[in-house]
PDB file of C-alpha atoms in Angstrom:
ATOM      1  CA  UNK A 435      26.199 -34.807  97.684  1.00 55.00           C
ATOM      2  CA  UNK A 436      29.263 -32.578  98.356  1.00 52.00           C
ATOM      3  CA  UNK A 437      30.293 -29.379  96.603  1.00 54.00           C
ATOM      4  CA  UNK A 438      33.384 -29.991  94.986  1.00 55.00           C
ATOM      5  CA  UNK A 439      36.082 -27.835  96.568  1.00 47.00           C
ATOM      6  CA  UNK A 440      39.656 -27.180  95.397  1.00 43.00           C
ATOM      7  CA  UNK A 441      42.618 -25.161  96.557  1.00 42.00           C
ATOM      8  CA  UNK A 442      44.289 -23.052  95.111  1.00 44.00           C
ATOM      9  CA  UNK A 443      47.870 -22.584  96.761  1.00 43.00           C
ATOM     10  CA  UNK A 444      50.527 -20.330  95.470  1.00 45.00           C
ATOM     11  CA  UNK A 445      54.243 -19.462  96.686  1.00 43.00           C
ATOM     12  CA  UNK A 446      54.972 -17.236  99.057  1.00 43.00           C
ATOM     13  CA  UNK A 447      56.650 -14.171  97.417  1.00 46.00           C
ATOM     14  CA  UNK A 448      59.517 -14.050  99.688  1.00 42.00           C
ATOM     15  CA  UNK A 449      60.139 -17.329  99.378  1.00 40.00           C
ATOM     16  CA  UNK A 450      60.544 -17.541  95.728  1.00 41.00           C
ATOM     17  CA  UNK A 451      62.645 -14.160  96.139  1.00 48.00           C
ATOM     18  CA  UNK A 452      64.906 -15.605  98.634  1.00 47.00           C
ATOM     19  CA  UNK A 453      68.530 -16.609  97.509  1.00 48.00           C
ATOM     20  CA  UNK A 454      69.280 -18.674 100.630  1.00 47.00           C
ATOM     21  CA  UNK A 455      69.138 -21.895  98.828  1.00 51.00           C
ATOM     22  CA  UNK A 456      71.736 -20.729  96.274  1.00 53.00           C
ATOM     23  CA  UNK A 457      74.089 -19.638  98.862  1.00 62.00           C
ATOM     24  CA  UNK A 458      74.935 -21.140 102.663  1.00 74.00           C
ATOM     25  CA  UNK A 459      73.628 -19.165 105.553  1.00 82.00           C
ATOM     26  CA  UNK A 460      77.474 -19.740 107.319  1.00 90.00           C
ATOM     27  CA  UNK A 461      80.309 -19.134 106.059  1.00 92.00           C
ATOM     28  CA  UNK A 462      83.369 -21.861 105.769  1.00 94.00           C
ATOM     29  CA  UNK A 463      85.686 -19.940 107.728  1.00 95.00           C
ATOM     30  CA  UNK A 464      82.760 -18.932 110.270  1.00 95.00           C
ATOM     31  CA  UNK A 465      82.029 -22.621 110.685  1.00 96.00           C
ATOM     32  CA  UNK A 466      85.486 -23.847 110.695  1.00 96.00           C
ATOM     33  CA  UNK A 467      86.339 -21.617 113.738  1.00 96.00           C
ATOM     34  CA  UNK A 468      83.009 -23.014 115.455  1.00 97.00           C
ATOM     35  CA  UNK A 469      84.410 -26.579 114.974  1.00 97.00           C
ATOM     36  CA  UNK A 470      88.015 -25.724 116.714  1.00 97.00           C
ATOM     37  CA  UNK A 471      86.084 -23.997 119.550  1.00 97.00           C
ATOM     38  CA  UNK A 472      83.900 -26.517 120.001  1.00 97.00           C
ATOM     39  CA  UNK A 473      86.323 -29.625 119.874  1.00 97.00           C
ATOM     40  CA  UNK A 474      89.105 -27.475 121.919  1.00 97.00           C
ATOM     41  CA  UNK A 475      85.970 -27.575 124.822  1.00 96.00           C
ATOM     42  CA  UNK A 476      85.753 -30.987 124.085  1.00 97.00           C
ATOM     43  CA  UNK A 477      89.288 -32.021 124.513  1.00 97.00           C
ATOM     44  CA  UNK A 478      89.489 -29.876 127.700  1.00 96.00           C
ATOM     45  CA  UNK A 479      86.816 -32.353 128.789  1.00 96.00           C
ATOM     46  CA  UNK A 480      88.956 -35.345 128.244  1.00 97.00           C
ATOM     47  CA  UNK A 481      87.294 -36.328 125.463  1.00 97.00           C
ATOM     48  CA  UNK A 482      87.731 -36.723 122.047  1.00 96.00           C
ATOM     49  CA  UNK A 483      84.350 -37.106 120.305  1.00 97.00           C
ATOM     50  CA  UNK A 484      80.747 -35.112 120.649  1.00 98.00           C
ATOM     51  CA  UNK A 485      77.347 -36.116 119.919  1.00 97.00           C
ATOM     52  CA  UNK A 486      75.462 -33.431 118.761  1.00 96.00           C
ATOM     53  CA  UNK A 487      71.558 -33.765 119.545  1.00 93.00           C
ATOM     54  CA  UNK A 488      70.217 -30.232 120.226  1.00 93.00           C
ATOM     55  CA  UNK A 489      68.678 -28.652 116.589  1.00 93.00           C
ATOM     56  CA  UNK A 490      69.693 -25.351 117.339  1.00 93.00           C
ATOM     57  CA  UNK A 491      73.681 -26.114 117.744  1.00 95.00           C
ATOM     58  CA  UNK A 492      73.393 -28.482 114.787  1.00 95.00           C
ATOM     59  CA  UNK A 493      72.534 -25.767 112.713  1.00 94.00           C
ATOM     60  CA  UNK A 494      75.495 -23.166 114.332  1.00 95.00           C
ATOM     61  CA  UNK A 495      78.276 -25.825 113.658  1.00 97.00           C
ATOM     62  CA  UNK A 496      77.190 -27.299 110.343  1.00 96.00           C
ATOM     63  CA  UNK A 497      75.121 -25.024 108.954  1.00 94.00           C
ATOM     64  CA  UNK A 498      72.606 -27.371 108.505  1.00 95.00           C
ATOM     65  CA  UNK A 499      68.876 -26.151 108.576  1.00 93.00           C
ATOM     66  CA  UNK A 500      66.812 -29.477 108.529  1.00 92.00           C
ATOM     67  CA  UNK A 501      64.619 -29.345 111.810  1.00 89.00           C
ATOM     68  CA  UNK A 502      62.041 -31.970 112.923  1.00 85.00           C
ATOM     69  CA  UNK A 503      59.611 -31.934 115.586  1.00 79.00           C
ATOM     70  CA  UNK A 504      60.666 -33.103 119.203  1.00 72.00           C
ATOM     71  CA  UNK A 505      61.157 -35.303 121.135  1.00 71.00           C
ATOM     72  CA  UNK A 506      62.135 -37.555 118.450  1.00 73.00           C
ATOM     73  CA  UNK A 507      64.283 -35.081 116.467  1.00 74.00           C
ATOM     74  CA  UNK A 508      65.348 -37.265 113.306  1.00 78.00           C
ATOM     75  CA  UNK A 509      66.756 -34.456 111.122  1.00 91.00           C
ATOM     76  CA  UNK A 510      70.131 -35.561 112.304  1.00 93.00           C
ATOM     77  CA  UNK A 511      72.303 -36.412 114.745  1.00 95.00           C
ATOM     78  CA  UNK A 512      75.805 -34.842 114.625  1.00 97.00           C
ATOM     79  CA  UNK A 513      78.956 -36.732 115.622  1.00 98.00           C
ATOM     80  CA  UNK A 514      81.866 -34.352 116.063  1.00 97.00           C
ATOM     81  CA  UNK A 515      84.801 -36.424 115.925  1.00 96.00           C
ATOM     82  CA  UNK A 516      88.845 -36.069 116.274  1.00 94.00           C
ATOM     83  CA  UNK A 517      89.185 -35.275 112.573  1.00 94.00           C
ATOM     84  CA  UNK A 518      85.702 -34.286 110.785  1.00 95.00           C
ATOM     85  CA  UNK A 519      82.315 -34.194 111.502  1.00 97.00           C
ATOM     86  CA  UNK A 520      79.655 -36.128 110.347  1.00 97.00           C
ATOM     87  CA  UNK A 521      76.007 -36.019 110.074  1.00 97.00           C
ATOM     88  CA  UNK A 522      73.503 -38.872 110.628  1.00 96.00           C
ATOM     89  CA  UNK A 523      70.233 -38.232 109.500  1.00 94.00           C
ATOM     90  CA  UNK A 524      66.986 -39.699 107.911  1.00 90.00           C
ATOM     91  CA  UNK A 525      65.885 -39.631 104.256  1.00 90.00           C
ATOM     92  CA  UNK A 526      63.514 -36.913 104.145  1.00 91.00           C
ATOM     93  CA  UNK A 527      66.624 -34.853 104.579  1.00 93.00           C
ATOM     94  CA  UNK A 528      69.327 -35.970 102.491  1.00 92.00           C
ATOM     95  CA  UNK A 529      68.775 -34.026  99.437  1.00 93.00           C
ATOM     96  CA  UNK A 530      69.304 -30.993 102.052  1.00 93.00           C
ATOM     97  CA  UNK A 531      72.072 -32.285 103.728  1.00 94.00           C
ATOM     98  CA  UNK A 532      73.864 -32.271 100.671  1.00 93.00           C
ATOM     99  CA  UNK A 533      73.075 -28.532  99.899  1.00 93.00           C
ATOM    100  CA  UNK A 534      73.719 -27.398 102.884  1.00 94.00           C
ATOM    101  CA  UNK A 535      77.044 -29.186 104.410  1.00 94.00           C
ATOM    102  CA  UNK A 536      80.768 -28.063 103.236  1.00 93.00           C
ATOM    103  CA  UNK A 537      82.575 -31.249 102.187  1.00 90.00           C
ATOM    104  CA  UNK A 538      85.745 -29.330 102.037  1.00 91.00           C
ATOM    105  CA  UNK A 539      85.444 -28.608 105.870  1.00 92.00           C
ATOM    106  CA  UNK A 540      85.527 -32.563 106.307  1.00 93.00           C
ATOM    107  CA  UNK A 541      81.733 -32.130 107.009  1.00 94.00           C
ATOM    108  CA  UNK A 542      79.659 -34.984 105.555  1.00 94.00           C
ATOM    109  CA  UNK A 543      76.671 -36.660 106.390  1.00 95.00           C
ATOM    110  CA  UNK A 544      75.000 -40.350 106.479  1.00 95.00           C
ATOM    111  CA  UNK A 545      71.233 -41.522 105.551  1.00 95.00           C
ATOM    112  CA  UNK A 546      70.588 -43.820 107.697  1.00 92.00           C
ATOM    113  CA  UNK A 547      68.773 -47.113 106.182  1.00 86.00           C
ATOM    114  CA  UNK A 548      66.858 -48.960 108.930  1.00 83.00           C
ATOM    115  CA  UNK A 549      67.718 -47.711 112.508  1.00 87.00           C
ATOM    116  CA  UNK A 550      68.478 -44.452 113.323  1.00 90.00           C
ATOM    117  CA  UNK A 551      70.475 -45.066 116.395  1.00 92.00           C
ATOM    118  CA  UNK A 552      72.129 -48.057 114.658  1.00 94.00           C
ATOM    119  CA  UNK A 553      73.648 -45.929 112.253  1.00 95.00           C
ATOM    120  CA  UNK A 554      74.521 -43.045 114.303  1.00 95.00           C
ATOM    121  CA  UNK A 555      76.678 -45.849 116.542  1.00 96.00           C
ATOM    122  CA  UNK A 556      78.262 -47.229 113.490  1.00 96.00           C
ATOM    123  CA  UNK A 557      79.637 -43.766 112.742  1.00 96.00           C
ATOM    124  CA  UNK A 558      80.715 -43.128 116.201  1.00 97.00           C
ATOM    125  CA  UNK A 559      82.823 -45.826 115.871  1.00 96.00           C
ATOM    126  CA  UNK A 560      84.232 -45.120 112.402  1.00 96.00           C
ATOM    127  CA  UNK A 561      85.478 -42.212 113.773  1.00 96.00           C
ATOM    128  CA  UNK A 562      87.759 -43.877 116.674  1.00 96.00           C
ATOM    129  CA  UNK A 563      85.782 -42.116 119.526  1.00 97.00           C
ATOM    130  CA  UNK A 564      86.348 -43.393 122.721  1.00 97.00           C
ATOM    131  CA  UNK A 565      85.780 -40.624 125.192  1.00 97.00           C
ATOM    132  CA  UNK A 566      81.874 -39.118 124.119  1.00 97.00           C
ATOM    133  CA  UNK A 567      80.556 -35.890 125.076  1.00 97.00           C
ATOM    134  CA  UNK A 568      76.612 -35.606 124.724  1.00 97.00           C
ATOM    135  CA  UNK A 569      74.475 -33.092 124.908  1.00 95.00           C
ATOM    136  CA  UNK A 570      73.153 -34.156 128.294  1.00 94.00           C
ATOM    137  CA  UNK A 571      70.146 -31.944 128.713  1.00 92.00           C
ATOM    138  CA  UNK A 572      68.936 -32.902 124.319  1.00 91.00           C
ATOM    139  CA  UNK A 573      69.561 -36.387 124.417  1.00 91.00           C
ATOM    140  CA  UNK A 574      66.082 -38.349 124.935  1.00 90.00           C
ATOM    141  CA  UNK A 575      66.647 -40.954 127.713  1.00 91.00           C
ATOM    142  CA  UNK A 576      65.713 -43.939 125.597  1.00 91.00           C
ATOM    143  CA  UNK A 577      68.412 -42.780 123.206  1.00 91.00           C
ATOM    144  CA  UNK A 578      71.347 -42.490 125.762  1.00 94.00           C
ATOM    145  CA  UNK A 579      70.136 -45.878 127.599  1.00 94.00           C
ATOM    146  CA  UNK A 580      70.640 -47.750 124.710  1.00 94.00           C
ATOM    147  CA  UNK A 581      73.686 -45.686 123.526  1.00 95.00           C
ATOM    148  CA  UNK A 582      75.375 -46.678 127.043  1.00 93.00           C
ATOM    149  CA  UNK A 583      74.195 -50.461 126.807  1.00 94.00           C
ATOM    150  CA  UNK A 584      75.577 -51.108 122.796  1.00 93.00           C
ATOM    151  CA  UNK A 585      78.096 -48.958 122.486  1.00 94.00           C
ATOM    152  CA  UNK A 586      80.476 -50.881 123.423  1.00 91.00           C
ATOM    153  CA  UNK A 587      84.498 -49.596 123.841  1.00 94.00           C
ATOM    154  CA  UNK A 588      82.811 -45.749 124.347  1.00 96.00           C
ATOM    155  CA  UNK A 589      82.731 -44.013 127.142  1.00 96.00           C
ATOM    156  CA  UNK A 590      79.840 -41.625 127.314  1.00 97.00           C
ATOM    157  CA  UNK A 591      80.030 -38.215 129.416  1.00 97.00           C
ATOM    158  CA  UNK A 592      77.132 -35.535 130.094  1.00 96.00           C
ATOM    159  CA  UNK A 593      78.206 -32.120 128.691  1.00 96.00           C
ATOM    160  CA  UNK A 594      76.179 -29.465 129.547  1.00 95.00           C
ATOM    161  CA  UNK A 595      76.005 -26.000 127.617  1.00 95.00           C
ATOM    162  CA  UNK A 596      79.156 -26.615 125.461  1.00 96.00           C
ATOM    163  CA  UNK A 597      78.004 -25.193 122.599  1.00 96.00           C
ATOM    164  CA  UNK A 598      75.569 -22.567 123.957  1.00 96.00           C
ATOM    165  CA  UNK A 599      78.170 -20.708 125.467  1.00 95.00           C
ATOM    166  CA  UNK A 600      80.445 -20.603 122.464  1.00 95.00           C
ATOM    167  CA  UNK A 601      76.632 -19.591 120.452  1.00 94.00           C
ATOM    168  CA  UNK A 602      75.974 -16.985 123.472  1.00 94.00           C
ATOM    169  CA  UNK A 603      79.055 -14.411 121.828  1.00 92.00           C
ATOM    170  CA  UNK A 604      77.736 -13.661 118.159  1.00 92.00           C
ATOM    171  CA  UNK A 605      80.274 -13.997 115.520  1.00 91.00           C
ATOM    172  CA  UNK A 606      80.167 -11.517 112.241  1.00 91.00           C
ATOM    173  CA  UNK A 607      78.434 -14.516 110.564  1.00 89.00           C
ATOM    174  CA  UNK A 608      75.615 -14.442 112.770  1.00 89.00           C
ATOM    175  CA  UNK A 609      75.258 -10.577 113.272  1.00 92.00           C
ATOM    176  CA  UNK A 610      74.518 -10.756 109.533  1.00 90.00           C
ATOM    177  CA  UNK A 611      71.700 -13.172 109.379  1.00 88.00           C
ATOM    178  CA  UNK A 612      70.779 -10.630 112.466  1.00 91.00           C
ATOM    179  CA  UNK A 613      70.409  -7.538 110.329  1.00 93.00           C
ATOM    180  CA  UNK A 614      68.799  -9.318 107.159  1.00 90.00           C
ATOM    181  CA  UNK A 615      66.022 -10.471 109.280  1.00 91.00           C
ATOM    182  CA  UNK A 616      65.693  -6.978 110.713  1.00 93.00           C
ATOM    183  CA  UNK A 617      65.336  -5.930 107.181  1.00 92.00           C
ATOM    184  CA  UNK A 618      62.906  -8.085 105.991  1.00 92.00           C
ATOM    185  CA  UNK A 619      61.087  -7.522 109.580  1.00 92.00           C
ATOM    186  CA  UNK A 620      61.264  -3.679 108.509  1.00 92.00           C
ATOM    187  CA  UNK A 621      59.768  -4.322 105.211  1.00 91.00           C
ATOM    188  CA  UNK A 622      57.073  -6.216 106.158  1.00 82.00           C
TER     189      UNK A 622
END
């Protein structure tokens, strides 16, 4: 026979402490001026959609936090599109999703039912993208094959470090998430 063993696990201090959840870690305008950057690059591209695949850049232009393992990154998915932006993700992350994105910045999000890449298509095309930037060197090659073979009416275009660069220049948003973490780093 076995001992009997149980765990006891308790909250991490700083987590319950933290006021993150009540409050987003970007601000609207901050986010809002990420957007226009980011779709003016776009545009300059001759395009008029992007497909958002890399976790990190996710998070700088929705403020969305959700983060999965890769390759097969299912936290979401974001479709940048002539007029809002739009979120596909899975259902582990919905409750988040709706947290975390600013409906008032025409940022909104999807929980895909079945297929993923289904429903990330379908919303491509609800937005009237024609001409679509992805994230050439984030996008799994499984995902882009089938992408190019049933997405039909869309042209798809490798873009490579659109975002980053726009990221590489902090903005006053970022330099404070910067100096909190140096603060709880200094307190720790």
């Amino acid at each position: 026979a076995h001992p009997e063993v149980s765990v006891v696990l308790q909250a991490n201090p700083v987590e319950i402490e933290s006021d993150t959840e009540q409050r987003p870690i970007y601000s609207r305008d901050a986010l809002a001026r990420r957007i226009a950057r980011v779709r003016a690059r776009v545009e300059e591209s001759g395009l008029n959609g992007l497909l958002g695949t890399y976790p990190e850049n996710r998070r700088y232009l929705s403020g969305f936090t959700g983060h999965d393992q890769p390759p097969l990154d299912t936290a979401g998915f974001l479709i940048i599109g002539p007029r809002d932006v739009c979120l596909v993700t899975d259902g582990r992350y919905g409750i988040q999703a709706g947290r975390e994105l600013m409906p008032d910045l025409d940022l909104t999000y999807v929980v895909h039912d079945g297929k993923f890449l289904a429903t990330v298509m379908e919303q491509i095309n609800n937005r009237g993208v024609k001409n679509l930037g992805f994230e050439t060197a984030h996008l799994l090659h499984m995902w882009w094959s089938q992408l190019g073979q049933e997405l039909s009416g869309v042209e798809l275009k490798p873009l490579k470090g659109v975002v980053e660069t726009i990221r590489a220049i902090k903005d006053e948003d970022e330099m404070a998430v910067i100096r909190r973490a140096i603060s709880i780093s200094d307190k720790a």
